[in-house]
Amino acid sequence: MSKKVLYELEFPVRCSPGILYEFLSTPAGLQEWFADKVDFRDNVFSFSWNGTEEEAEVLEQEEDEFIRLHWKHAPKEEYFEFRIQISEVTNETILVVKDFAEKKEIKDQSQLWEYQVKDLFHRIGN
């Protein structure tokens, strides 16, 4: 098995960082676009899709800025992150998604994230 590499995707979004952060860091917000059902307990999110459940531990977070999560089944050094940045040039809000994938899977994984984020943007009226 080849080693996974970190990749990053950027999505401009017409939304305040505070509202966007709610959709990225709370069970109710994540359940709107990321998973069918989301629970949070003891710093761990439980995500359910069609009866399959995955758990992700919150590694770090800063309100209105970012949340970094680690899938419990993944190697220790891997994580996924939602970061909110403000463009210095255009002053628009940018959602940055960081994740790990094998090099040959980055394109497919990126398309999956694009699909998910498109659903997020639909939910926030973007």
Coordinates of C-alpha atoms in Angstrom, one line a residue, residues 5-96:
V5 CA -0.3 12.4 0.8
L6 CA -1.8 15.6 2.0
Y7 CA -3.8 17.6 -0.6
E8 CA -5.7 20.8 -0.3
L9 CA -8.8 22.2 -2.1
E10 CA -10.1 25.8 -2.0
F11 CA -13.7 26.9 -2.4
P12 CA -14.8 30.6 -2.5
V13 CA -18.0 30.9 -0.5
R14 CA -20.4 33.8 -0.1
C15 CA -21.1 33.4 3.6
S16 CA -19.8 34.8 6.9
P17 CA -17.1 32.8 8.7
G18 CA -19.3 32.5 11.7
I19 CA -22.2 30.8 9.8
L20 CA -19.8 28.7 7.8
Y21 CA -18.1 27.5 10.9
E22 CA -21.4 26.3 12.4
F23 CA -21.8 24.0 9.3
L24 CA -18.3 22.6 9.7
S25 CA -18.1 22.1 13.5
T26 CA -21.5 21.2 14.9
P27 CA -23.5 18.0 14.7
A28 CA -26.6 19.9 13.3
G29 CA -24.5 21.7 10.8
L30 CA -22.5 18.7 9.6
Q31 CA -25.7 16.6 9.3
E32 CA -27.1 19.2 6.8
W33 CA -24.4 18.3 4.2
F34 CA -21.7 15.9 5.3
A35 CA -23.5 12.8 6.7
D36 CA -27.0 11.4 7.1
K37 CA -26.7 11.4 10.9
V38 CA -24.1 13.1 13.2
D39 CA -23.6 12.8 16.9
F40 CA -20.9 14.3 19.1
R41 CA -19.7 13.0 22.5
D42 CA -16.4 13.2 24.4
N43 CA -14.7 15.1 21.6
V44 CA -15.6 12.5 19.0
F45 CA -18.0 12.9 16.1
S46 CA -20.0 9.8 14.9
F47 CA -21.0 10.1 11.3
S48 CA -23.5 7.7 9.7
W49 CA -24.1 7.1 6.0
N50 CA -26.7 4.5 4.9
G51 CA -26.2 2.5 8.1
T52 CA -22.4 2.7 8.0
E53 CA -20.8 4.6 10.9
E54 CA -17.4 6.2 11.1
E55 CA -15.9 8.1 14.1
A56 CA -13.6 11.1 14.0
E57 CA -11.8 12.7 16.9
V58 CA -11.4 16.5 17.1
L59 CA -7.7 17.2 17.2
E60 CA -7.8 21.0 17.2
Q61 CA -10.2 23.8 16.5
E62 CA -10.5 27.5 16.7
E63 CA -13.9 29.2 16.5
D64 CA -14.6 30.7 13.1
E65 CA -11.2 29.6 11.8
F66 CA -10.7 25.8 11.5
I67 CA -11.5 22.4 12.8
R68 CA -9.1 19.4 12.3
L69 CA -10.4 15.9 12.7
H70 CA -8.8 12.4 12.7
W71 CA -10.7 9.3 11.5
K72 CA -10.2 6.7 14.3
H73 CA -9.4 4.0 11.7
A74 CA -6.7 6.0 9.9
P75 CA -3.0 6.2 10.7
K76 CA -2.1 8.7 13.4
E77 CA -0.5 11.3 11.2
E78 CA -3.5 11.6 8.9
Y79 CA -6.3 14.1 9.4
F80 CA -8.9 16.1 7.5
E81 CA -9.5 19.8 8.1
F82 CA -11.9 22.5 7.3
R83 CA -10.2 26.0 7.4
I84 CA -11.9 29.3 6.8
Q85 CA -9.7 32.0 5.3
I86 CA -10.4 35.5 4.1
S87 CA -8.8 36.5 0.8
E88 CA -6.6 39.6 1.3
V89 CA -7.2 40.7 -2.3
T90 CA -11.0 40.1 -2.7
N91 CA -12.0 40.0 1.0
E92 CA -14.1 36.9 0.2
T93 CA -14.4 33.9 2.5
I94 CA -12.6 30.8 1.3
L95 CA -13.2 27.3 2.6
V96 CA -10.0 25.2 2.5

